[in-house]
Coordinates of C-alpha atoms in Angstrom, one line a residue:
X1 CA -4.9 -28.9 -10.3
X2 CA -5.6 -25.2 -9.2
X3 CA -8.6 -26.0 -6.5
X4 CA -8.4 -26.8 -3.1
X5 CA -11.4 -29.2 -1.6
X6 CA -12.1 -27.1 1.6
X7 CA -14.2 -24.3 1.2
X8 CA -13.2 -21.0 2.5
X9 CA -14.4 -19.9 6.1
X10 CA -15.0 -16.7 7.5
X11 CA -11.7 -15.5 9.5
X12 CA -11.7 -14.9 13.1
X13 CA -11.9 -11.4 14.4
X14 CA -11.6 -10.3 17.9
X15 CA -13.7 -7.2 16.8
X16 CA -16.3 -9.8 15.6
X17 CA -16.3 -12.3 18.2
X18 CA -15.2 -10.6 21.4
X19 CA -12.3 -13.3 21.7
X20 CA -8.9 -12.3 21.6
X21 CA -6.7 -13.8 18.7
X22 CA -3.2 -12.5 20.1
X23 CA -0.9 -11.2 17.3
X24 CA -3.6 -11.4 14.6
X25 CA -1.5 -8.9 12.4
X26 CA 1.5 -11.5 12.4
X27 CA 0.0 -13.7 9.8
X28 CA -2.8 -11.3 8.3
X29 CA -3.9 -11.1 4.8
X30 CA -4.7 -7.5 4.2
X31 CA -6.7 -6.5 1.4
X32 CA -6.3 -2.8 -0.1
X33 CA -9.4 -1.1 -0.9
X34 CA -8.8 2.2 -3.3
X35 CA -12.4 3.4 -2.5
X36 CA -13.0 5.6 -5.6
X37 CA -12.3 2.5 -7.9
X38 CA -13.8 -0.4 -5.9
X39 CA -17.5 -0.1 -6.0
X40 CA -20.1 2.8 -6.5
X41 CA -23.0 2.8 -4.0
X42 CA -24.7 6.0 -5.5
X43 CA -24.3 5.7 -9.3
X44 CA -22.2 8.8 -9.7
X45 CA -19.2 7.1 -11.4
X46 CA -16.9 7.5 -8.2
X47 CA -16.4 4.7 -5.9
X48 CA -17.6 5.5 -2.0
X49 CA -17.9 3.9 1.3
X50 CA -21.5 2.5 0.6
X51 CA -20.1 0.8 -2.4
X52 CA -17.3 -1.0 -0.3
X53 CA -19.9 -1.7 2.5
X54 CA -22.0 -3.9 0.0
X55 CA -18.9 -5.6 -1.1
X56 CA -17.6 -6.6 2.2
X57 CA -19.2 -10.2 2.1
X58 CA -16.9 -10.7 -1.2
X59 CA -14.0 -9.7 0.9
X60 CA -15.3 -12.2 4.0
X61 CA -15.6 -14.9 1.2
X62 CA -12.4 -14.4 -0.4
X63 CA -10.7 -15.1 2.7
X64 CA -8.9 -12.1 4.0
X65 CA -8.3 -10.8 7.5
X66 CA -8.5 -7.2 7.2
X67 CA -9.4 -4.3 4.9
X68 CA -7.3 -1.1 4.4
X69 CA -9.0 1.9 3.1
X70 CA -7.0 4.4 1.1
X71 CA -7.9 8.0 2.1
X72 CA -11.7 9.2 2.2
X73 CA -11.2 12.4 4.2
X74 CA -12.4 15.9 3.1
X75 CA -10.0 16.6 0.4
X76 CA -9.8 19.0 -2.7
X77 CA -8.4 15.8 -4.4
X78 CA -5.3 17.2 -5.8
X79 CA -3.7 13.9 -5.1
X80 CA -6.6 11.4 -4.9
X81 CA -7.4 12.3 -1.3
X82 CA -3.7 12.3 -0.1
X83 CA -4.2 16.1 0.5
X84 CA -6.4 15.9 3.4
X85 CA -8.3 19.2 4.6
X86 CA -10.2 17.8 7.5
X87 CA -8.9 14.6 9.1
X88 CA -12.2 13.9 11.2
X89 CA -14.6 14.4 8.1
X90 CA -15.4 12.2 4.9
X91 CA -15.3 13.7 1.8
X92 CA -18.9 14.0 0.3
X93 CA -17.9 12.1 -2.8
X94 CA -17.2 8.9 -0.4
X95 CA -20.4 9.7 2.0
X96 CA -20.5 10.7 5.5
X97 CA -19.3 9.8 9.0
X98 CA -22.4 7.5 9.3
X99 CA -21.3 5.7 6.2
X100 CA -17.9 5.1 7.8
X101 CA -19.5 3.7 11.0
X102 CA -21.7 1.6 9.2
X103 CA -19.0 0.3 7.2
X104 CA -16.8 -0.5 10.5
X105 CA -19.7 -2.2 12.1
X106 CA -20.6 -4.4 9.2
X107 CA -17.1 -5.3 8.6
X108 CA -16.7 -6.5 12.3
X109 CA -19.9 -8.5 12.0
X110 CA -18.5 -10.2 9.1
X111 CA -15.1 -10.9 10.8
X112 CA -13.1 -8.3 9.0
X113 CA -10.8 -5.6 10.5
X114 CA -10.7 -2.1 9.1
X115 CA -7.4 -0.4 8.5
X116 CA -7.6 3.4 7.5
X117 CA -4.9 5.7 5.9
X118 CA -3.3 8.3 7.6
X119 CA -1.5 11.2 6.1
X120 CA 0.7 13.0 8.9
X121 CA 3.6 14.1 6.3
X122 CA 1.4 16.7 4.9
X123 CA -2.1 18.5 4.6
X124 CA -4.0 20.0 1.9
X125 CA -3.3 23.5 1.4
X126 CA -7.0 24.0 2.0
X127 CA -6.4 22.7 5.7
X128 CA -7.8 25.6 8.1
X129 CA -4.1 25.8 9.6
X130 CA -2.6 26.4 6.2
X131 CA -5.2 28.8 5.0
X132 CA -5.3 30.9 8.1
X133 CA -1.2 31.0 8.0
X134 CA -1.5 32.3 4.3
X135 CA -4.3 35.0 5.4
X136 CA -2.4 36.1 8.4
X137 CA 1.1 36.4 6.5
X138 CA 4.2 36.6 7.7
X139 CA 4.3 36.3 11.5
X140 CA 1.6 34.1 11.8
X141 CA 1.9 31.6 14.7
X142 CA 0.2 29.0 12.3
X143 CA 3.1 29.1 9.9
X144 CA 5.5 27.5 12.5
X145 CA 3.2 24.4 11.9
X146 CA 4.6 24.2 8.5
X147 CA 8.0 24.9 7.0
X148 CA 7.8 28.4 5.9
X149 CA 11.1 30.0 4.8
X150 CA 12.3 33.1 3.5
X151 CA 14.1 32.6 -0.3
X152 CA 17.6 33.1 -1.3
X153 CA 18.8 35.9 -3.6
X154 CA 18.6 39.4 -3.5
X155 CA 14.9 39.5 -3.2
X156 CA 14.2 36.1 -2.1
X157 CA 13.4 34.8 -5.4
X158 CA 15.0 31.6 -5.0
X159 CA 13.8 28.5 -3.2
X160 CA 15.4 28.2 0.4
X161 CA 17.3 25.1 -0.7
X162 CA 17.7 22.5 -3.4
X163 CA 15.1 19.9 -2.6
X164 CA 13.0 18.7 -5.2
X165 CA 9.5 17.6 -5.0
X166 CA 8.8 13.8 -5.6
X167 CA 6.0 14.8 -8.3
X168 CA 9.0 17.0 -10.1
X169 CA 10.2 20.4 -9.8
X170 CA 11.2 22.3 -6.7
X171 CA 10.0 21.4 -3.3
X172 CA 9.1 24.8 -2.6
X173 CA 6.4 27.3 -3.8
X174 CA 6.5 31.1 -3.1
X175 CA 3.5 32.6 -1.4
X176 CA 2.1 36.0 -1.9
X177 CA 1.6 38.5 1.4
X178 CA -1.7 39.9 2.0
X179 CA -0.6 43.1 0.7
X180 CA 0.4 41.7 -2.6
X181 CA 3.9 41.5 -2.3
X182 CA 6.0 38.3 -2.9
X183 CA 6.5 36.5 0.5
X184 CA 8.4 33.4 2.0
X185 CA 8.4 30.0 0.3
X186 CA 6.7 26.8 1.9
X187 CA 8.1 23.2 1.7
X188 CA 6.0 20.6 -0.2
X189 CA 7.8 17.1 -0.7
X190 CA 4.9 16.3 -3.1
X191 CA 2.5 18.5 -5.0
X192 CA 2.2 22.1 -4.2
X193 CA -1.3 21.6 -2.7
X194 CA 0.5 19.5 -0.3
X195 CA 2.3 21.4 2.3
X196 CA 4.5 19.6 4.6
X197 CA 3.8 19.7 8.4
X198 CA 6.7 20.9 10.7
X199 CA 6.7 17.9 13.4
X200 CA 9.0 19.8 15.5
X201 CA 6.1 21.8 16.6
X202 CA 4.2 20.4 19.4
X203 CA 0.8 21.4 18.2
X204 CA 1.3 19.0 15.2
X205 CA 2.0 16.1 17.6
X206 CA -0.8 17.0 19.7
X207 CA -3.0 17.2 16.9
X208 CA -2.3 14.0 15.5
X209 CA -2.7 12.0 18.8
X210 CA -6.1 13.5 18.9
X211 CA -6.7 12.2 15.2
X212 CA -5.8 8.9 16.2
X213 CA -8.0 8.7 19.3
X214 CA -10.8 10.1 17.1
X215 CA -10.8 6.9 14.7
X216 CA -9.8 4.4 17.3
X217 CA -13.1 5.6 19.3
X218 CA -14.9 5.1 15.7
X219 CA -13.8 1.3 16.1
X220 CA -10.9 1.2 13.4
X221 CA -8.5 -1.7 13.9
X222 CA -5.4 0.2 13.0
X223 CA -3.7 2.7 10.5
X224 CA -1.4 2.7 7.7
X225 CA 0.7 5.6 7.9
X226 CA 1.7 7.4 4.5
X227 CA 5.1 8.6 4.2
X228 CA 5.9 7.4 7.5
X229 CA 9.5 8.0 6.9
X230 CA 9.0 11.8 5.8
X231 CA 7.6 13.3 9.2
X232 CA 11.0 14.6 10.5
X233 CA 13.5 16.8 8.4
X234 CA 17.3 17.4 9.1
X235 CA 18.0 20.1 11.0
X236 CA 18.3 23.4 9.2
X237 CA 16.8 22.0 6.1
X238 CA 20.6 21.5 4.4
X239 CA 21.0 21.3 0.6
X240 CA 21.2 18.1 -0.8
X241 CA 23.9 19.0 -3.4
X242 CA 22.6 17.3 -6.3
X243 CA 19.7 17.0 -9.0
X244 CA 17.7 14.2 -10.3
X245 CA 17.1 13.6 -6.7
X246 CA 14.3 11.0 -7.2
X247 CA 16.7 8.8 -8.4
X248 CA 18.8 8.7 -5.2
X249 CA 15.7 7.9 -3.1
X250 CA 16.0 4.1 -1.7
X251 CA 19.7 4.4 -1.7
X252 CA 20.6 6.6 1.1
X253 CA 19.4 8.6 4.1
X254 CA 18.1 11.8 2.9
X255 CA 17.7 15.0 4.8
X256 CA 14.0 15.0 4.3
X257 CA 13.3 11.2 4.5
X258 CA 14.0 8.4 7.0
X259 CA 15.5 10.8 9.9
X260 CA 16.0 9.2 13.3
X261 CA 13.7 11.7 14.9
X262 CA 10.5 10.2 13.4
X263 CA 11.0 6.9 15.7
X264 CA 9.6 9.1 18.9
X265 CA 6.8 10.0 17.3
X266 CA 5.8 6.1 16.7
X267 CA 6.7 5.2 20.1
X268 CA 3.9 7.9 21.4
X269 CA 1.7 6.5 19.1
X270 CA 2.2 3.0 19.8
X271 CA 1.3 3.9 23.6
X272 CA -2.1 5.2 22.1
X273 CA -2.7 2.1 20.2
X274 CA -1.9 -0.2 23.2
X275 CA -4.4 1.5 25.3
X276 CA -7.4 0.3 23.0
X277 CA -8.4 -3.3 23.1
X278 CA -8.3 -5.9 20.1
X279 CA -4.7 -5.3 19.2
X280 CA -4.9 -2.0 17.2
X281 CA -2.0 -1.8 14.7
X282 CA 0.1 0.6 13.1
X283 CA 1.7 0.0 9.5
X284 CA 4.5 2.1 8.0
X285 CA 4.7 2.9 4.4
X286 CA 8.5 3.8 4.8
X287 CA 10.8 4.1 1.8
X288 CA 14.4 3.3 3.2
X289 CA 17.5 2.3 1.7
X290 CA 17.7 -1.0 3.4
X291 CA 15.3 -3.6 5.0
X292 CA 17.6 -3.3 8.0
X293 CA 16.4 0.4 8.5
X294 CA 12.8 -0.6 7.6
X295 CA 13.0 -2.8 10.5
X296 CA 13.6 0.4 12.8
X297 CA 10.1 1.2 12.5
X298 CA 8.8 -2.0 13.8
X299 CA 10.9 -2.3 17.0
X300 CA 8.7 -3.6 19.9
X301 CA 7.6 -0.1 21.2
X302 CA 7.0 1.3 17.7
X303 CA 4.8 0.0 14.9
X304 CA 3.7 -3.4 14.2
X305 CA 4.3 -3.6 10.4
X306 CA 6.3 -1.9 7.6
X307 CA 5.8 -2.6 4.0
X308 CA 8.4 -4.4 2.2
X309 CA 9.3 -2.4 -0.6
X310 CA 12.4 -4.3 -1.5
X311 CA 10.4 -7.4 -2.1
X312 CA 7.9 -5.6 -4.5
X313 CA 10.5 -4.3 -6.6
X314 CA 12.3 -7.6 -7.0
X315 CA 12.5 -9.0 -10.4
X316 CA 11.3 -12.7 -11.3
X317 CA 14.6 -14.3 -10.7
X318 CA 14.9 -17.1 -8.4
X319 CA 18.3 -16.0 -7.0
X320 CA 16.9 -12.5 -6.4
X321 CA 14.0 -13.6 -4.8
X322 CA 15.5 -16.1 -2.5
X323 CA 18.1 -13.2 -1.5
X324 CA 15.1 -10.8 -0.6
X325 CA 13.5 -13.3 1.3
X326 CA 16.8 -14.1 3.3
X327 CA 17.4 -10.5 4.0
X328 CA 13.9 -9.5 5.0
X329 CA 13.2 -12.3 7.4
X330 CA 16.9 -11.6 8.9
X331 CA 16.1 -8.0 9.3
X332 CA 12.7 -8.6 11.1
X333 CA 13.9 -11.3 13.6
X334 CA 16.0 -9.0 16.0
X335 CA 13.0 -6.5 16.4
X336 CA 10.4 -9.5 16.8
X337 CA 8.2 -8.1 13.9
X338 CA 6.6 -10.1 10.9
X339 CA 8.0 -9.8 7.6
X340 CA 5.3 -8.4 5.2
X341 CA 5.2 -9.4 1.4
X342 CA 3.4 -7.2 -1.2
X343 CA 3.3 -7.3 -5.0
X344 CA 1.2 -4.4 -6.1
X345 CA -0.5 -1.3 -4.7
X346 CA -2.1 1.9 -5.9
X347 CA 1.1 3.6 -6.6
X348 CA 2.8 1.1 -8.8
X349 CA 2.1 -1.0 -11.9
X350 CA 0.4 -4.0 -11.3
X351 CA 2.6 -7.1 -11.1
X352 CA 0.5 -8.9 -13.7
X353 CA 2.0 -6.2 -16.2
X354 CA 5.3 -6.0 -14.5
X355 CA 6.0 -9.4 -15.1
X356 CA 4.8 -9.4 -18.6
X357 CA 7.7 -7.1 -19.5
X358 CA 11.5 -7.5 -19.6
X359 CA 13.2 -7.1 -16.3
X360 CA 15.0 -3.8 -15.4
X361 CA 12.3 -1.4 -16.1
X362 CA 11.2 -0.6 -12.4
X363 CA 7.9 -0.6 -11.0
X364 CA 6.0 1.8 -12.9
X365 CA 5.9 0.6 -16.6
X366 CA 4.2 2.2 -19.6
X367 CA 3.8 -1.1 -22.0
X368 CA 1.5 -4.1 -21.7
X369 CA 4.2 -6.8 -22.6
X370 CA 3.2 -10.4 -22.9
X371 CA -0.2 -10.5 -21.1
X372 CA -0.1 -14.5 -21.1
X373 CA 3.2 -14.7 -19.6
X374 CA 2.4 -11.8 -17.1
X375 CA -0.5 -13.6 -15.6
X376 CA 1.1 -16.9 -15.5
X377 CA 3.9 -15.3 -13.5
X378 CA 1.6 -13.3 -11.4
X379 CA -0.2 -16.4 -10.4
X380 CA 3.1 -18.2 -9.5
X381 CA 4.3 -15.1 -7.6
X382 CA 1.2 -14.8 -5.5
X383 CA 1.4 -18.5 -4.4
X384 CA 5.3 -17.7 -3.5
X385 CA 4.0 -14.8 -1.7
X386 CA 1.3 -16.3 0.4
X387 CA 3.7 -19.2 1.3
X388 CA 6.1 -16.9 3.1
X389 CA 6.2 -16.3 7.0
X390 CA 4.3 -13.3 8.1
X391 CA 1.8 -11.0 6.6
X392 CA 0.7 -10.6 3.4
X393 CA -1.0 -7.4 1.3
X394 CA -3.4 -8.1 -1.7
X395 CA -4.3 -4.8 -3.8
X396 CA -7.9 -4.9 -5.3
X397 CA -8.2 -6.5 -8.4
X398 CA -5.1 -8.6 -8.3
X399 CA -7.1 -11.6 -7.3
X400 CA -8.9 -11.1 -10.9
X401 CA -5.6 -11.1 -12.4
X402 CA -6.1 -7.6 -13.8
X403 CA -3.4 -6.0 -15.9
X404 CA -2.6 -2.4 -15.6
X405 CA -4.4 -0.1 -18.4
X406 CA -1.6 1.3 -20.2
X407 CA -3.5 2.8 -23.0
X408 CA -5.6 5.4 -21.1
X409 CA -5.8 8.5 -23.0
X410 CA -4.2 11.6 -21.9
X411 CA -7.2 13.6 -21.3
X412 CA -8.6 10.7 -18.8
X413 CA -5.5 10.7 -16.6
X414 CA -5.8 12.4 -13.3
X415 CA -2.2 11.6 -11.4
X416 CA -0.9 15.0 -10.7
X417 CA 2.6 14.1 -11.5
X418 CA 1.4 13.2 -15.2
X419 CA 1.1 17.1 -15.8
X420 CA 4.5 18.1 -14.4
X421 CA 7.7 18.1 -16.5
X422 CA 9.7 16.0 -13.8
X423 CA 9.3 13.5 -11.1
X424 CA 7.4 10.1 -10.9
X425 CA 6.2 8.9 -14.5
X426 CA 2.6 9.9 -13.6
X427 CA 1.2 6.7 -14.9
X428 CA -0.3 5.5 -11.7
X429 CA -3.8 5.8 -13.1
X430 CA -3.4 2.4 -14.8
X431 CA -3.6 0.6 -11.8
X432 CA -6.7 2.5 -10.5
X433 CA -9.0 1.9 -13.2
X434 CA -12.2 0.5 -11.5
X435 CA -12.5 -3.1 -10.9
X436 CA -15.1 -5.1 -13.0
X437 CA -17.8 -7.2 -10.9
X438 CA -20.0 -8.2 -13.6
X439 CA -19.6 -9.2 -17.3
X440 CA -21.9 -6.9 -18.8
X441 CA -23.2 -3.5 -17.9
X442 CA -22.2 0.3 -18.1
X443 CA -19.2 -0.1 -15.6
X444 CA -19.3 -4.0 -15.2
X445 CA -21.1 -3.6 -12.1
X446 CA -19.0 -1.1 -10.7
X447 CA -21.9 1.2 -10.6
X448 CA -25.0 2.6 -12.3
X449 CA -23.4 5.8 -13.6
X450 CA -20.1 4.6 -15.5
X451 CA -16.7 4.7 -14.2
X452 CA -14.5 7.8 -13.4
X453 CA -11.4 6.1 -15.5
X454 CA -12.4 4.4 -18.6
X455 CA -12.4 0.5 -18.3
X456 CA -10.8 -1.2 -21.3
X457 CA -12.4 -3.5 -23.9
X458 CA -12.6 -7.0 -22.4
X459 CA -12.9 -5.9 -18.7
X460 CA -16.0 -7.9 -18.2
X461 CA -14.0 -11.1 -19.1
X462 CA -11.9 -10.6 -16.0
X463 CA -15.0 -9.9 -14.0
X464 CA -16.0 -11.5 -10.3
X465 CA -19.0 -12.6 -12.0
X466 CA -16.9 -14.4 -14.9
X467 CA -14.4 -16.1 -12.8
X468 CA -16.5 -17.2 -9.9
X469 CA -16.9 -21.1 -9.9
X470 CA -14.2 -21.3 -12.9
X471 CA -11.5 -23.7 -11.1
X472 CA -8.9 -22.4 -13.4
X473 CA -9.5 -18.7 -12.9
X474 CA -7.4 -16.4 -10.9
X475 CA -10.0 -15.4 -8.4
X476 CA -10.7 -19.1 -7.5
X477 CA -6.7 -19.6 -7.2
X478 CA -6.6 -17.0 -4.4
X479 CA -9.9 -18.0 -2.7
X480 CA -8.3 -21.7 -2.5
X481 CA -4.7 -20.2 -1.6
X482 CA -6.1 -18.3 1.3
X483 CA -8.2 -21.2 2.5
X484 CA -5.1 -23.4 2.5
X485 CA -3.0 -20.8 4.1
X486 CA -5.6 -20.3 6.8
X487 CA -5.9 -24.0 7.5
X488 CA -2.4 -25.4 7.1
X489 CA -0.4 -25.5 10.1
X490 CA 2.8 -24.6 8.3
X491 CA 1.6 -21.5 6.8
X492 CA 0.9 -18.1 8.2
X493 CA 3.1 -16.6 11.0
X494 CA 6.6 -17.5 11.3
X495 CA 10.3 -16.1 11.1
X496 CA 12.4 -18.4 8.6
X497 CA 12.1 -21.0 6.0
X498 CA 14.4 -24.0 5.2
X499 CA 15.8 -23.8 2.0
X500 CA 16.1 -27.0 -0.1
X501 CA 18.4 -28.0 -2.7
X502 CA 17.2 -26.9 -6.2
X503 CA 18.2 -26.5 -9.8
X504 CA 19.0 -23.1 -11.1
X505 CA 16.1 -21.0 -11.6
X506 CA 14.0 -22.8 -8.9
X507 CA 13.0 -21.5 -5.4
X508 CA 12.3 -24.3 -3.0
X509 CA 11.8 -24.1 0.8
X510 CA 10.1 -26.1 3.4
X511 CA 7.9 -25.1 6.6
X512 CA 6.2 -27.3 9.0
X513 CA 4.6 -30.0 6.9
X514 CA 4.7 -28.1 3.9
X515 CA 7.1 -27.4 0.9
X516 CA 7.0 -24.5 -1.7
X517 CA 8.5 -24.9 -5.3
X518 CA 8.7 -22.1 -7.7
X519 CA 10.1 -22.2 -11.2
X520 CA 10.8 -18.8 -12.4
X521 CA 12.2 -19.9 -15.8
X522 CA 10.7 -20.3 -19.1
X523 CA 11.0 -24.2 -19.4
X524 CA 9.8 -27.0 -17.2
X525 CA 12.3 -28.4 -14.9
X526 CA 12.4 -31.9 -13.3
X527 CA 12.5 -32.1 -9.5
X528 CA 11.7 -34.8 -7.2
X529 CA 8.2 -34.6 -5.9
X530 CA 8.5 -33.8 -2.2
X531 CA 4.8 -35.0 -1.3
X532 CA 1.2 -34.2 -2.3
X533 CA 0.1 -31.6 -4.5
X534 CA -2.1 -29.1 -2.3
X535 CA -2.3 -26.2 -4.8
X536 CA -0.6 -24.9 -8.0
X537 CA -0.6 -21.8 -10.1
X538 CA -1.0 -23.6 -13.4
X539 CA -1.8 -27.0 -14.7
X540 CA 0.3 -29.8 -13.6
X541 CA 0.6 -33.4 -13.6
X542 CA 2.9 -35.8 -11.8
X543 CA 3.6 -39.6 -10.8
X544 CA 5.3 -40.6 -7.6
X545 CA 9.1 -39.6 -7.7
X546 CA 10.2 -37.0 -10.2
X547 CA 8.2 -34.2 -11.3
X548 CA 8.2 -31.7 -14.2
X549 CA 7.8 -28.5 -12.6
X550 CA 5.9 -26.4 -15.5
X551 CA 7.6 -22.9 -16.5
X552 CA 6.6 -20.0 -14.5
X553 CA 4.7 -22.1 -11.9
X554 CA 4.4 -22.5 -8.1
X555 CA 3.4 -25.5 -6.4
X556 CA 2.4 -26.1 -2.5
X557 CA 2.8 -29.4 -1.4
X558 CA 1.7 -31.2 2.0
X559 CA 4.5 -33.5 3.3

């Protein structure tokens, strides 16, 4: 049984109806659109805002509450738009400000909210401030808006400290003075084309408050804040004293990440968000050592949500899942913020592929694994995620059960860290391959001009067209799950779950009039049937009394 009888209905939106829905973000299902890979409106092989706009009815019918758009700003695209040259302009590959305005208006008319990406940790090296800082040379006032420092060594030939880039190599690049002589170094925690802002400088804070207002005035409903943990650096930029620093991330507070000074920035942003009607929100992408430190970003006077990366990285194991759920809910209760749940995004291997591989390989995996097993676990993991209290994020294409494309040819890859000797694995392109809309066609309905990353053979079998109306498909499972989640009084917002006794390998919990049972093992397990089946991630059959919960399967019950 994989189909719920109730048909999905359009979600309510304050932006669309004019009626305030207090705390809409506490139980929202937010769909991440990676614009270059979602839909191509002009046939140039690259997704764009017009393509997204045309597909908004699909998202409305899927049953999500809001759409988060990854960066579409003017950019040289050194890191797929996360290197911003102009925060108030649309990159021509994606369209124009008029296209953005039309998209926002159409989304609101359909009852969808729009959340845009904001990149405040760094700009592009083609940002006007940085270009002028280089052109004007040492002593330029604009250099104070970034982290320019003299190098170490007799001739300044060594970086100012030992920090390493997330993308590999030193986090510093040396400049050349206007007269051709070697100059100071500048900090970039990511690619050299992404110089870090100096948030101690008041002009930086002023600029981003202005940027927030620009987009809020355009009508956006919130911001996803990229590298929210990175804006403030430790005073004096001290050495870390170790190499392979990427391996330390997430284990401790770093001198360049999760510094306490970031919180005053977000308090000032919250005041701006609260000035606007409709409950505009801020969402932190904050990689922190613990969920408790993540909770600092969502205190009542700061942001509204923070991504739960600890949950995303949890293996398919009942004990581990129960622990991270408990820790996540406990961390959010004191600050009054909703827990968030996410399984995939544009930076990690899709969970249908992660769960297809043996545990312990992390969130960037290069092997396809057991496709059938991965899909079965992914479907089960989705129903578990959507049953938990709080807000959930869905990455484009996961509702189709898409795997990561692990066999892209090297010449097709565009992830900047792929071309560097160290740092991230550089295989993020695999989750960014344009999604299939139709069973046939030059790019399976993505657009008329092919696709910027090659789509694999068999992609059409996973398309929206192929899966629509098939009660056993992953797409229809998502549609049904989101409809049940919206209608059932025991689902959505909340702060806790009631754990139920269950055999080893089974996660079982209750909410108001609702029970979720999850078998994370490879064999069926007999449990008492707690009520009537609402929805299941796989085929189930039961009589009154005991029930065989199939391997790697989640079942929702009404009680």
